[in-house]
Short mmCIF file of C-alpha atoms in Angstrom, two decimals:
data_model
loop_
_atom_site.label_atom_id
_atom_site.label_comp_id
_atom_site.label_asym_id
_atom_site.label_seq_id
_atom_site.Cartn_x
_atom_site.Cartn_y
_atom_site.Cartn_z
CA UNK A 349 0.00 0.00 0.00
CA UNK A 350 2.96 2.39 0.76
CA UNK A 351 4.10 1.62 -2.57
CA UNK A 352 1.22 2.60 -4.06
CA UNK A 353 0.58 5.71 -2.19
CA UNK A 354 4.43 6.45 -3.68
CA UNK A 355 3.39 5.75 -6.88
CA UNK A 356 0.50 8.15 -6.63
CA UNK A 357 2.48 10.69 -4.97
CA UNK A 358 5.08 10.49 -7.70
CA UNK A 359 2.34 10.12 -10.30
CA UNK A 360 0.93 13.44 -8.81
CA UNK A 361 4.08 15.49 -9.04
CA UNK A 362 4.58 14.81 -12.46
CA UNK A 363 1.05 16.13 -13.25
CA UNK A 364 1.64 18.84 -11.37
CA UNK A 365 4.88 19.94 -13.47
CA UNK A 366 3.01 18.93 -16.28
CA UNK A 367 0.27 21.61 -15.96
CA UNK A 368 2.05 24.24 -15.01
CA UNK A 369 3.79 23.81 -18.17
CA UNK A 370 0.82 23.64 -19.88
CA UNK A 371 -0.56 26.49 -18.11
CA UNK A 372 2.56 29.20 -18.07
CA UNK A 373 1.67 29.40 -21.88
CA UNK A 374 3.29 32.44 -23.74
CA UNK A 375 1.02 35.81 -24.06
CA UNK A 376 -0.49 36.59 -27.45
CA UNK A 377 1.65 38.52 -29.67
CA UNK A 378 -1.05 41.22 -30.13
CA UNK A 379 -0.58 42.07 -26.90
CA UNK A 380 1.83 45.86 -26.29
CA UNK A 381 4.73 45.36 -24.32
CA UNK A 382 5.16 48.06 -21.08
CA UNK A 383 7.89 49.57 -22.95
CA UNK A 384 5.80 50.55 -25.82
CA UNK A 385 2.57 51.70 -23.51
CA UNK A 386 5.17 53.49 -21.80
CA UNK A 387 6.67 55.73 -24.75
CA UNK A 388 5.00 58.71 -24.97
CA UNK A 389 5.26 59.93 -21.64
CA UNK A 390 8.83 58.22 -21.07
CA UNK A 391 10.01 60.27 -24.04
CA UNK A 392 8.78 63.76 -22.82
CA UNK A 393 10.67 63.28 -19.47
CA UNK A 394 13.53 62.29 -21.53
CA UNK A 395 13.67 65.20 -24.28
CA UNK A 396 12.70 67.74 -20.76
CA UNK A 397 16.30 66.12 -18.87
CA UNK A 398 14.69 64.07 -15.69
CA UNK A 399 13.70 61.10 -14.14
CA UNK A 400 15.00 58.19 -15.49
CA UNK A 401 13.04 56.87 -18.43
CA UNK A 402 15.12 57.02 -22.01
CA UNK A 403 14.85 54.99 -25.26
CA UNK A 404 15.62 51.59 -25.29
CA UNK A 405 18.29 52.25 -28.44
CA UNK A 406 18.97 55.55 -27.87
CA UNK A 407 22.84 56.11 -27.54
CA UNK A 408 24.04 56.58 -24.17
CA UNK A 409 25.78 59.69 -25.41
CA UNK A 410 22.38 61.53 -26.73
CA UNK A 411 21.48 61.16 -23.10
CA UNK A 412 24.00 62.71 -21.85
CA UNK A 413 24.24 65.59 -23.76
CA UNK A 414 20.69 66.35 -23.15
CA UNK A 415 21.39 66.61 -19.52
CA UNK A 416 24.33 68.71 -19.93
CA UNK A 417 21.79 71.16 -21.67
CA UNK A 418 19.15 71.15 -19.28
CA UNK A 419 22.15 70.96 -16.55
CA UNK A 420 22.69 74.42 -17.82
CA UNK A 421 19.75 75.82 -17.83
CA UNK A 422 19.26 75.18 -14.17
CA UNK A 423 22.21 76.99 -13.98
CA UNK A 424 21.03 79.91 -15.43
CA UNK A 425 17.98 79.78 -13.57
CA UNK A 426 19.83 79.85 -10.22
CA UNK A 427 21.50 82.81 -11.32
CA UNK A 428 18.53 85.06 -12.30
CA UNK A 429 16.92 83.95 -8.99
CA UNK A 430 19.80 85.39 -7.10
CA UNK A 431 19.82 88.56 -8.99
CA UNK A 432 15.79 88.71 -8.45
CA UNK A 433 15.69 88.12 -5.06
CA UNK A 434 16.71 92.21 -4.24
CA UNK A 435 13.86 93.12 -6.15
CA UNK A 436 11.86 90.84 -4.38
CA UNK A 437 13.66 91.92 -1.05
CA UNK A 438 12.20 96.06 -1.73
CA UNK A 439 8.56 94.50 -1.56
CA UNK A 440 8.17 93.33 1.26
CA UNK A 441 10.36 94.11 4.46
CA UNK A 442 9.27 91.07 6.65
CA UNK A 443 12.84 88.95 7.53
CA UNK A 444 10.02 86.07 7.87
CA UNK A 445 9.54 85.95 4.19
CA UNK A 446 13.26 86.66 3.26
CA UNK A 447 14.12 83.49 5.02
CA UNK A 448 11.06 81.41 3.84
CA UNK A 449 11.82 82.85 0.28
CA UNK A 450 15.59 81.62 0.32
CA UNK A 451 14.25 78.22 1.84
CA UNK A 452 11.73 77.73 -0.91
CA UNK A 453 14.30 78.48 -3.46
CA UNK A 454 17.11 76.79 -2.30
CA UNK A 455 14.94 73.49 -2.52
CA UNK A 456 13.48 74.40 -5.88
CA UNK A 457 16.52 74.01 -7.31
CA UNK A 458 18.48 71.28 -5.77
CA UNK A 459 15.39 69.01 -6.78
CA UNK A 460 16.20 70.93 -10.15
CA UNK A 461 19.28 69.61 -9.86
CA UNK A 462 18.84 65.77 -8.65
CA UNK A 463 16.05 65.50 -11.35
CA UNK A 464 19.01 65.87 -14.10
CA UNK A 465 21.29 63.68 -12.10
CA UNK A 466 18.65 61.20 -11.58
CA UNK A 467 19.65 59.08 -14.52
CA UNK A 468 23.15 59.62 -13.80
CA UNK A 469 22.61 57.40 -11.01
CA UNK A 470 20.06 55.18 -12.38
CA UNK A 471 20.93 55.04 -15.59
CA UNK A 472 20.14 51.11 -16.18
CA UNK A 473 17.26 50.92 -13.72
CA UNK A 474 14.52 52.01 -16.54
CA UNK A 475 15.61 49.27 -18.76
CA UNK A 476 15.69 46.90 -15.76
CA UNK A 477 12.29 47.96 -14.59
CA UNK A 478 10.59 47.17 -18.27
CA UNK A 479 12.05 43.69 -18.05
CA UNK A 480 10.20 43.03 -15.13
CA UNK A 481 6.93 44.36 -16.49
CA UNK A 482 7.54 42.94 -19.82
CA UNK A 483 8.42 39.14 -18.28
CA UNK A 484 5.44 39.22 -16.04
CA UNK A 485 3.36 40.51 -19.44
CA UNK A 486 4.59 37.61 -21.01
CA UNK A 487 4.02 34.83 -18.12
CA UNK A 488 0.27 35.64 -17.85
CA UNK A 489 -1.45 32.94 -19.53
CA UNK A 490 -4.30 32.94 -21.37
CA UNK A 491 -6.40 31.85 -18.59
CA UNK A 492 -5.86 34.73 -16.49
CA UNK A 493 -7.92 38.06 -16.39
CA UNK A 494 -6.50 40.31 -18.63
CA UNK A 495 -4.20 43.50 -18.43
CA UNK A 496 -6.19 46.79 -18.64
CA UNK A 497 -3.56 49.42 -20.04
CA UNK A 498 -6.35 51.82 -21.88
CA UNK A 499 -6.29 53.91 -18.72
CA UNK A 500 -2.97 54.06 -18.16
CA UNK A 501 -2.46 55.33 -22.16
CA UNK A 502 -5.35 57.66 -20.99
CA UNK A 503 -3.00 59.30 -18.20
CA UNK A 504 -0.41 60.03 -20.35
CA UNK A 505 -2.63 61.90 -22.21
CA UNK A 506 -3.71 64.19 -19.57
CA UNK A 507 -0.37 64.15 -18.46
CA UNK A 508 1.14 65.28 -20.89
CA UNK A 509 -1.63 68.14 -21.78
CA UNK A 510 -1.21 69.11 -18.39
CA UNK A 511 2.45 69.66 -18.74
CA UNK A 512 1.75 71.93 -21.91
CA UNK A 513 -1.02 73.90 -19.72
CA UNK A 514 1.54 74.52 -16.96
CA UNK A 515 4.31 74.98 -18.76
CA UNK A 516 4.29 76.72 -22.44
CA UNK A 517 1.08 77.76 -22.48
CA UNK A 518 1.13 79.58 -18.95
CA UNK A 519 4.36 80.78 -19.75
CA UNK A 520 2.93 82.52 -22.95
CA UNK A 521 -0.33 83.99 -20.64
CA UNK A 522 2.16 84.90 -18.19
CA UNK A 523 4.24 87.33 -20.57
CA UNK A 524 1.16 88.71 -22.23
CA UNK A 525 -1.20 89.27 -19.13
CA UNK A 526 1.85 91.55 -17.32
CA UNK A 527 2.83 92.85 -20.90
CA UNK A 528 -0.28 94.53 -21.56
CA UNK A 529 -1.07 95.37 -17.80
CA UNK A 530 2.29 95.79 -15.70
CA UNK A 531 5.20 95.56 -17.74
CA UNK A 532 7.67 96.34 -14.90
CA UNK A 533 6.37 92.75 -13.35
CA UNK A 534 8.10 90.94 -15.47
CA UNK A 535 10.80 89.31 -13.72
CA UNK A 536 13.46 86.60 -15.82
CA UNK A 537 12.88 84.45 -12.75
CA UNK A 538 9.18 83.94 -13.23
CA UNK A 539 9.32 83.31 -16.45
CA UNK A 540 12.08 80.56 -15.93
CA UNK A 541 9.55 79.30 -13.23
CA UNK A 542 7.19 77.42 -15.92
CA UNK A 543 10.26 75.24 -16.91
CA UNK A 544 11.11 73.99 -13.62
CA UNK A 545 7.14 73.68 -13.40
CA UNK A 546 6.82 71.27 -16.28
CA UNK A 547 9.90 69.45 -15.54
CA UNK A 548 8.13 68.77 -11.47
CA UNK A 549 5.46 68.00 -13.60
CA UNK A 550 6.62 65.20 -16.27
CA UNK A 551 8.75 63.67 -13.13
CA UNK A 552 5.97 63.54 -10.91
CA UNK A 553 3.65 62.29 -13.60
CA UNK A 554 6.10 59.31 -14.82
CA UNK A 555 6.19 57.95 -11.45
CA UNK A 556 2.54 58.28 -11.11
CA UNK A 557 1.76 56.32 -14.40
CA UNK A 558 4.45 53.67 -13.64
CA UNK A 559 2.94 52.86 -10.22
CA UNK A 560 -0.63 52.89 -11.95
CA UNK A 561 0.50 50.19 -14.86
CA UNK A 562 1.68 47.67 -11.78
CA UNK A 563 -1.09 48.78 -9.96
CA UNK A 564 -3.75 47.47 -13.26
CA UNK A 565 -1.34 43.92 -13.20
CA UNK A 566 -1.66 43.63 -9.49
CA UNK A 567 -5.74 43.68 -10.26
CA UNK A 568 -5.54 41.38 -12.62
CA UNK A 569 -3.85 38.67 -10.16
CA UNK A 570 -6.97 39.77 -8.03
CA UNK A 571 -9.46 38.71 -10.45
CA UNK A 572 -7.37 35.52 -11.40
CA UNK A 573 -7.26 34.95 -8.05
CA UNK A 574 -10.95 35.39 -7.95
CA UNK A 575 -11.75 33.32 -10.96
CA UNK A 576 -10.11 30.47 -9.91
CA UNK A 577 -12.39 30.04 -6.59
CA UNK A 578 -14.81 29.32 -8.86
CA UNK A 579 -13.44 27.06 -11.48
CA UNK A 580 -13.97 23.00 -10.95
CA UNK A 581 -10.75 21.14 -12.28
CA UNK A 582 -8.24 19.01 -10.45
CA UNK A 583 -6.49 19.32 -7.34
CA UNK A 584 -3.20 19.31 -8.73
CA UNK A 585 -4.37 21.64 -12.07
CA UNK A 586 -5.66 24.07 -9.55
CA UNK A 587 -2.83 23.65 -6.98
CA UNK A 588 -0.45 24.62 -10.20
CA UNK A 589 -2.52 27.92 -10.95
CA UNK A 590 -2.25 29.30 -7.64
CA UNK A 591 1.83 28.55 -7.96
CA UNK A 592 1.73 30.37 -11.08
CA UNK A 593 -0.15 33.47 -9.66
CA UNK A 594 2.43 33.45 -6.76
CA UNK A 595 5.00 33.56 -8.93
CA UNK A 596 3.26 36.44 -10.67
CA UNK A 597 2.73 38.32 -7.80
CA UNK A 598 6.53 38.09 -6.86
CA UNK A 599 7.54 39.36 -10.29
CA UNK A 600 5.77 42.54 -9.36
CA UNK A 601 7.54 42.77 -5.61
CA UNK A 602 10.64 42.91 -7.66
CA UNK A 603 8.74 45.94 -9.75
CA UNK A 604 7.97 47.42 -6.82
CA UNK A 605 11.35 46.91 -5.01
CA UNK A 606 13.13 48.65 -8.25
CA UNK A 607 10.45 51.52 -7.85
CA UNK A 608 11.39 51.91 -4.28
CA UNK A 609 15.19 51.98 -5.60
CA UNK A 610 14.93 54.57 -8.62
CA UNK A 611 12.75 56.97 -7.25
CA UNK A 612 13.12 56.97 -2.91
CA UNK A 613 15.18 60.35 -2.99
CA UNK A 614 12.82 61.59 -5.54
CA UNK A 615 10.13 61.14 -3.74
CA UNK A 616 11.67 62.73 -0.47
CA UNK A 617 12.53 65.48 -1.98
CA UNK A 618 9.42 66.18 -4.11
CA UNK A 619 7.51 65.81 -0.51
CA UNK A 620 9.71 68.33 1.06
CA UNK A 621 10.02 70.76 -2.16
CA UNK A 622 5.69 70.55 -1.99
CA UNK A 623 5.57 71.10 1.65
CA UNK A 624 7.87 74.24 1.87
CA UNK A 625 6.50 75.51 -1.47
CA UNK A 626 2.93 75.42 -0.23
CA UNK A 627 3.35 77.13 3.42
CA UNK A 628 5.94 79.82 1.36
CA UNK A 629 3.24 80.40 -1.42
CA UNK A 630 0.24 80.44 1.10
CA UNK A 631 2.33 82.80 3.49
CA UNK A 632 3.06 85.46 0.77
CA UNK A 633 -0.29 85.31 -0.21
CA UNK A 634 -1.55 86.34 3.45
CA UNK A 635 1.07 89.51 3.05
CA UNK A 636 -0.42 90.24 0.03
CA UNK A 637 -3.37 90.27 1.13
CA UNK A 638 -2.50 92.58 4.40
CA UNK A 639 -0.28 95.04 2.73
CA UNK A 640 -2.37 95.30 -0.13
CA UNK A 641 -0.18 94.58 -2.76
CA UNK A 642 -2.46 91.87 -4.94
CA UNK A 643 0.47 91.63 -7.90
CA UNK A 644 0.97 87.87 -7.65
CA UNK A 645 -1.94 86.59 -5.21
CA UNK A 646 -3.54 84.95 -8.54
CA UNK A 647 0.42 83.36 -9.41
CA UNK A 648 1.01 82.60 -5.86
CA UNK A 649 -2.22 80.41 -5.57
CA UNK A 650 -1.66 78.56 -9.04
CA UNK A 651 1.90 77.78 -7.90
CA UNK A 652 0.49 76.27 -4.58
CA UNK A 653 -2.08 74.31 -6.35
CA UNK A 654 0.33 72.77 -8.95
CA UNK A 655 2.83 71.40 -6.02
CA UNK A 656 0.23 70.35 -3.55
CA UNK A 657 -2.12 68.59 -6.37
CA UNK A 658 1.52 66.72 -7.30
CA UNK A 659 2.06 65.25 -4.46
CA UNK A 660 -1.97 64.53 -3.70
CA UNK A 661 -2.09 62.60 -6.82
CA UNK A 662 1.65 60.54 -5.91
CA UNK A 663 -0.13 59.73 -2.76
CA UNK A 664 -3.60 58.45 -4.50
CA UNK A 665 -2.07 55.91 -6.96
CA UNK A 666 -0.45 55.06 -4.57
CA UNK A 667 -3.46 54.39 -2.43
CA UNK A 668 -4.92 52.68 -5.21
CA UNK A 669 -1.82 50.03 -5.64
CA UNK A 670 -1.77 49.17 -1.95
CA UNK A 671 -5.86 48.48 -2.01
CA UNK A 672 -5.76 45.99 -4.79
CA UNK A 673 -2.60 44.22 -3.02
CA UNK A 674 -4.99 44.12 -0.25
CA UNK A 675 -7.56 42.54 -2.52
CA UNK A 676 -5.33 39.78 -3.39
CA UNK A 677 -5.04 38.74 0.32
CA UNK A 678 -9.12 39.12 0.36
CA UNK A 679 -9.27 36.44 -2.79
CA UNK A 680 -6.73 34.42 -1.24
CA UNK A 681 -9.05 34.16 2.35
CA UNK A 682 -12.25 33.28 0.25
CA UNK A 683 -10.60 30.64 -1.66
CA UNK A 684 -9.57 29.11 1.18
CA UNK A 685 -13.34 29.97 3.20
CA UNK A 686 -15.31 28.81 -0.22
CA UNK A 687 -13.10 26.14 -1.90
CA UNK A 688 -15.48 23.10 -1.74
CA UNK A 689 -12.36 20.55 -1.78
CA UNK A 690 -14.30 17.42 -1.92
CA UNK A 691 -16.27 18.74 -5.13
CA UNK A 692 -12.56 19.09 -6.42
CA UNK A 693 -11.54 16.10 -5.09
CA UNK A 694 -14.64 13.94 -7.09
CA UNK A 695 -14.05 16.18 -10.04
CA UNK A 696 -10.33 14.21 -10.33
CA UNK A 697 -11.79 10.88 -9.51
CA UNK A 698 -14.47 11.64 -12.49
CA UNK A 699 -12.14 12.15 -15.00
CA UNK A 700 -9.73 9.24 -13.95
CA UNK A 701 -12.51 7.02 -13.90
CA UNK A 702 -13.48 7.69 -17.54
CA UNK A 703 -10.78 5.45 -18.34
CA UNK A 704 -11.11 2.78 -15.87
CA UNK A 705 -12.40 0.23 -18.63
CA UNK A 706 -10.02 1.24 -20.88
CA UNK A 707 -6.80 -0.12 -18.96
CA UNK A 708 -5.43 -3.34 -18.29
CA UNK A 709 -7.12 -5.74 -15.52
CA UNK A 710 -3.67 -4.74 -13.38
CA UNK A 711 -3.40 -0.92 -13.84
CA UNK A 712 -7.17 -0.93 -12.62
CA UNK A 713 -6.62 -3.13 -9.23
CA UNK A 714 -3.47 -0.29 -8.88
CA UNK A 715 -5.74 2.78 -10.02
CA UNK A 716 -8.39 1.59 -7.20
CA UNK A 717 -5.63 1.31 -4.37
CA UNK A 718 -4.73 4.95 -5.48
CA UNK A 719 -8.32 6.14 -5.42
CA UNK A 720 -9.00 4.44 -1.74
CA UNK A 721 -5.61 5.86 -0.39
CA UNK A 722 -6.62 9.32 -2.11
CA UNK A 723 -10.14 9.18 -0.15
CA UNK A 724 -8.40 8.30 3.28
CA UNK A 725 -5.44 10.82 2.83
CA UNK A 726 -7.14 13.42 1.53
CA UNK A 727 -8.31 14.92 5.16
CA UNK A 728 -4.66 14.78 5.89
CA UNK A 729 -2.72 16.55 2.49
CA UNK A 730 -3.80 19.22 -0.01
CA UNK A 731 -1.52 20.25 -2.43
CA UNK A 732 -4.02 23.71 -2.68
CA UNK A 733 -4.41 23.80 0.58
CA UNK A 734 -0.31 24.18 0.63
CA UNK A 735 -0.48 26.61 -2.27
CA UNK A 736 -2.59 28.69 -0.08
CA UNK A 737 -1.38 28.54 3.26
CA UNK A 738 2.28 29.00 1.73
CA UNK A 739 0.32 32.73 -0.58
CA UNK A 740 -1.26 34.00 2.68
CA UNK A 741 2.32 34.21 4.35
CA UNK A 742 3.98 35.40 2.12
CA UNK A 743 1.66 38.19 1.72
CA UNK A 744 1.07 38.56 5.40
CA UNK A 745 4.87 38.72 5.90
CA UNK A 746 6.45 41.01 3.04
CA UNK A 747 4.58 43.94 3.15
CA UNK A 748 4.68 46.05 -0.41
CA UNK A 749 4.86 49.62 0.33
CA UNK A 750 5.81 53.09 -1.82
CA UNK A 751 8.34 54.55 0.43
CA UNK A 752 10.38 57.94 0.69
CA UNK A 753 13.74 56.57 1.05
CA UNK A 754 12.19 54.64 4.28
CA UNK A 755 11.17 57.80 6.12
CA UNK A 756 7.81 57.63 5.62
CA UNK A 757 5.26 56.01 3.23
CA UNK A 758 3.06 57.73 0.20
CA UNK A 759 -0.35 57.29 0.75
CA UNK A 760 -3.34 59.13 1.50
CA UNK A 761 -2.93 58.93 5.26
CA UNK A 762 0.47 61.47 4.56
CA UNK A 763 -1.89 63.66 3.39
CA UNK A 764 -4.74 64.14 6.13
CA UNK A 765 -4.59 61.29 8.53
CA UNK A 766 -2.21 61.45 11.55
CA UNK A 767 0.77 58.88 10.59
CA UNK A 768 3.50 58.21 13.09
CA UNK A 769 6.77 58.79 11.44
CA UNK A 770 9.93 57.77 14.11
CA UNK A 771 7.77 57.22 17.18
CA UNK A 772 6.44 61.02 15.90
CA UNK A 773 2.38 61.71 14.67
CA UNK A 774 2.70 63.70 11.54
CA UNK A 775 0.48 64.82 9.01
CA UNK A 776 1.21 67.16 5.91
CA UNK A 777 -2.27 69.51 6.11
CA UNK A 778 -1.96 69.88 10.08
CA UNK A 779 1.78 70.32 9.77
CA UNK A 780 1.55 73.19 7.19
CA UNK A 781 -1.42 75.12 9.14
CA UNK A 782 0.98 74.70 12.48
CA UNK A 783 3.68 76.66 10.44
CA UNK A 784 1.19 78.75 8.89
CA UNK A 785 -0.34 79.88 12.38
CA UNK A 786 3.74 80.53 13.71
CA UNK A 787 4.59 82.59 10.73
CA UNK A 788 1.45 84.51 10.65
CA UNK A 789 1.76 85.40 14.36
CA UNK A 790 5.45 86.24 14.29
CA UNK A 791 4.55 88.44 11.18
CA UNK A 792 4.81 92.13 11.39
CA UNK A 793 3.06 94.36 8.57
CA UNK A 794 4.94 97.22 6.72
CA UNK A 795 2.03 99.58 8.33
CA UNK A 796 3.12 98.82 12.05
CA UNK A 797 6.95 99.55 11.23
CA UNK A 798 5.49 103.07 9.84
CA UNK A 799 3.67 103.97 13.00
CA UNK A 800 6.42 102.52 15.04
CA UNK A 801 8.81 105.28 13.26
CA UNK A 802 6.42 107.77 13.66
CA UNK A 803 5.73 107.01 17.30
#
C-alpha cells in the first residue's frame, strides 16, 4: 500500500509539473509590451532632462548631452533667482519671508538639480524595470484576467496636456497678461519658473503612471485569483494555478522593489520641495493680502495648487496600488473559506474514472488502491491547501509599500490622517497650518513699522 501511495504521490508530481507547463503558456503577440505603452510619456521626461526613463536604443551619449543642456539651464535659472531676489527683497520688508523665500528656493533648485542627475545614477534601472513588467506581461497565460492598459495610455494623455497647460502655455499667458497690464512685473525668474514647473510636472507624472500600470497587473492577479475560486478542475491543475499566480505576484515585488530603488530620494525630496512651497506660497499670499499689494496673489495660488495637487495625486495611486494588493489577500481568504475541496476532489476521480475500462485488468486493481488511499489521505494533504497557506504568508509577511527613502510612506494617510513617522504623529495639512499659524503670528506688517517710526 505504501508503494502505491508512492506511486501516486510520484504520479501526482509529475502532473503537477506537467500543468504548469501547460498552463505558463506564452502571451499573445497582439498584446503591447510596457515599454511601448510606456513611450509617450517616457520620451517627454527624456527630451525635458529628468527622471530616469530614455529609449531603449537611444545612444548613451544623446542622453547625456541632453542633460548637460538642461544641466545648464538650471544653472542659469539659479543665477537670475539670485539677482531677483533684491527686487523681491524692496517688496516686502518682513525677515520672515526673506528666510522662507531663500528656503523655498534653495529646494526648488536642488530638486532641479537631482532630477538631471537622476539618470546619472540610475541610468540602467529604466531598462531593468521594463524587463520586469515585460516578463510578467509575457508569463500571464491565457487563462488569467486580462491586463487593462487603456487607462494608463489615458493618463499620459492628460499628463502630458497638463504639462503643456503649466508649462508653455502659462508661460505665454504669463508674458502677455503683465505685458499689456504691468510691464515692470516681469521678472526673468518667473518666467524661468514654468520650466522647472513642467519638468516637477513630467517627473511627478512618470512615477505616477508607472505605479498605476503595476497597480492594473496587481488587479488582474486579483481577479485571477478570484476566478479560480470558482473554477472545478483538479487538485493538482488548480494547486499549479495558484503557484503560477504566486509567482506572478513576486515578479511585481521585484517591480515594486526597483520603484522603491529609482525613485526613494525623488520622492523625499518632491515631498519636502511641496511642503515648503505650499506654506511659502500660502504665506506670501496672506502679506499680500495685508499690505495690499495683490500683484501675484492669482500666481502665488496657481503655484500652490500645482505642487500640492503633485504630491496629492503621488499619494492616491499610490493608495490605489496598496488596495488591490490588499484585494489579493481578500481572494486568497475566500478561496480558502469557499473552496469546496471534496467537489474538487470527485471532479479528479471523475475524469480518472473515464478510463477505468479502458486499462489493463492490473493498472485498474493499482488505479483503485490509489483512489482508496486518495479518499483516506485526503483529510490529511492538499496540495491547494499548501499553495494557499504557503500565498497568505507570504503576503502577510512582506509587506509592499511606496516609500520615501524609508522615512515615511506615500499614501493618502500622509496627506490628512495622523501617521506616526519615528515614534512622531505627523500629518502634511496639520503640519503646514501649524507653520502657517507661527509665521502669521510672528509676522509684522509694513504699516506697524510706519507707525512705530512715527511714534
Amino acid at each position: 500500500m505504501s508503494a502505491l501511495v508512492r506511486h501516486r504521490d510520484s504520479i501526482g508530481e509529475t502532473s503537477l509539473g506537467m500543468e504548469e507547463e501547460e498552463i505558463a503558456v506564452r502571451v499573445e503577440n497582439g498584446r503591447a509590451n510596457p515599454e511601448r505603452t510606456l513611450r509617450p510619456i517616457m520620451y517627454a521626461s527624456w527630451l525635458l532632462g529628468v527622471g530616469v526613463g530614455r529609449p531603449k536604443n537611444s545612444p548613451k551619449w544623446m542622453t547625456m548631452l541632453i542633460r548637460a543642456i538642461h544641466f545648464a539651464v538650471c544653472s542659469v535659472i539659479v543665477a537670475f533667482s539670485a539677482m531677483d531676489f533684491a527686487d523681491f527683497g524692496k517688496e516686502f520688508t518682513s525677515e520672515l519671508f526673506e528666510i522662507m523665500y531663500c528656503v523655498n528656493e534653495t529646494g526648488r533648485h536642488l530638486a532641479a538639480y537631482y532630477y538631471v542627475y537622476h539618470i546619472i545614477r540610475h541610468y540602467d534601472k529604466w531598462a531593468e524595470l521594463m524587463e520586469i513588467l515585460e516578463r510578467f506581461d509575457e508569463n500571464v497565460g491565457k487563462g488569467s484576467a486580462p491586463i487593462d492598459d487603456r487607462s494608463v495610455r489615458i493618463g499620459q494623455i492628460l499628463a502630458i496636456l497638463l504639462v503643456l497647460l503649466f508649462g508653455p502655455i502659462s508661460l505665454i499667458a504669463h508674458v502677455l497678461y503683465y505685458y499689456l497690464t504691468a510691464p515692470d512685473q516681469i521678472f526673468a525668474s518667473d518666467l524661468l519658473l514654468y520650466y522647472t514647473i513642467a519638468q516637477t510636472l513630467i517627473n511627478s507624472f512618470v512615477f505616477d503612471i508607472v505605479v498605476y500600470a503595476i497597480r492594473q497587473r496587481f488587479r488582474a492577479i486579483g481577479e485571477t485569483m478570484g476566478q479560480s475560486s470558482n473554477e472545478r478542475f483538479g487538485i493538482y491543475r488548480i494547486a499549479s494555478k495558484i503557484r503560477r499566480i504566486r509567482r506572478l505576484y513576486n515578479e511585481l515585488c521585484c517591480a515594486v522593489t526597483t520603484v522603491n530603488e529609482i525613485y526613494g530620494v525623488d520622492l523625499l525630496l518632491c515631498s519636502t520641495n511641496a511642503f515648503v512651497l505650499v506654506v511659502a506660497k500660502l504665506f506670501r499670499i496672506y502679506m499680500s493680502a495685508v499690505e495690499r499689494k495683490n500683484g501675484f496673489i492669482f500666481l502665488n495660488n496657481v503655484i500652490w495648487m500645482i505642487y500640492g495637487g503633485q504630491l496629492v495625486a503621488m499619494c492616491w495611486v499610490c493608495t490605489l496600488t496598496h488596495r488591490e494588493i490588499n484585494k489579493i489577500g481578500l481572494c486568497v481568504s475566500e478561496f480558502a473559506l469557499n473552496g469546496n475541496r471534496e467537489t474538487v476532489v470527485k471532479s479528479d476521480q471523475l475524469a480518472s474514472s473515464r478510463n477505468f475500462w479502458n486499462e489493463e485488468p492490473r493498472q485498474r486493481l493499482e488505479r483503485a488502491a490509489t483512489t482508496t488511499t486518495t479518499s483516506s489521505s485526503s483529510h490529511c494533504r492538499s496540495p491547494i491547501r499548501d499553495e494557499l497557506n504557503d500565498f497568505s504568508l507570504e503576503l502577510h509577511r512582506y509587506r509592499l509599500a511606496f516609500t520615501a527613502c524609508d522615512y515615511f510612506e506615500m499614501d493618502n494617510s500622509l496627506l490628512t490622517r495622523v501617521s506616526e513617522i519615528n515614534r512622531r504623529k505627523y500629518s502634511f495639512v496639520s503640519v503646514i497650518t501649524t507653520y502657517l499659524i507661527i509665521l502669521v503670528q510672528f509676522y509684522k506688517p509694513e504699516r506697524y513699522f510706519g507707525r512705530a517710526e512715527n511714534e
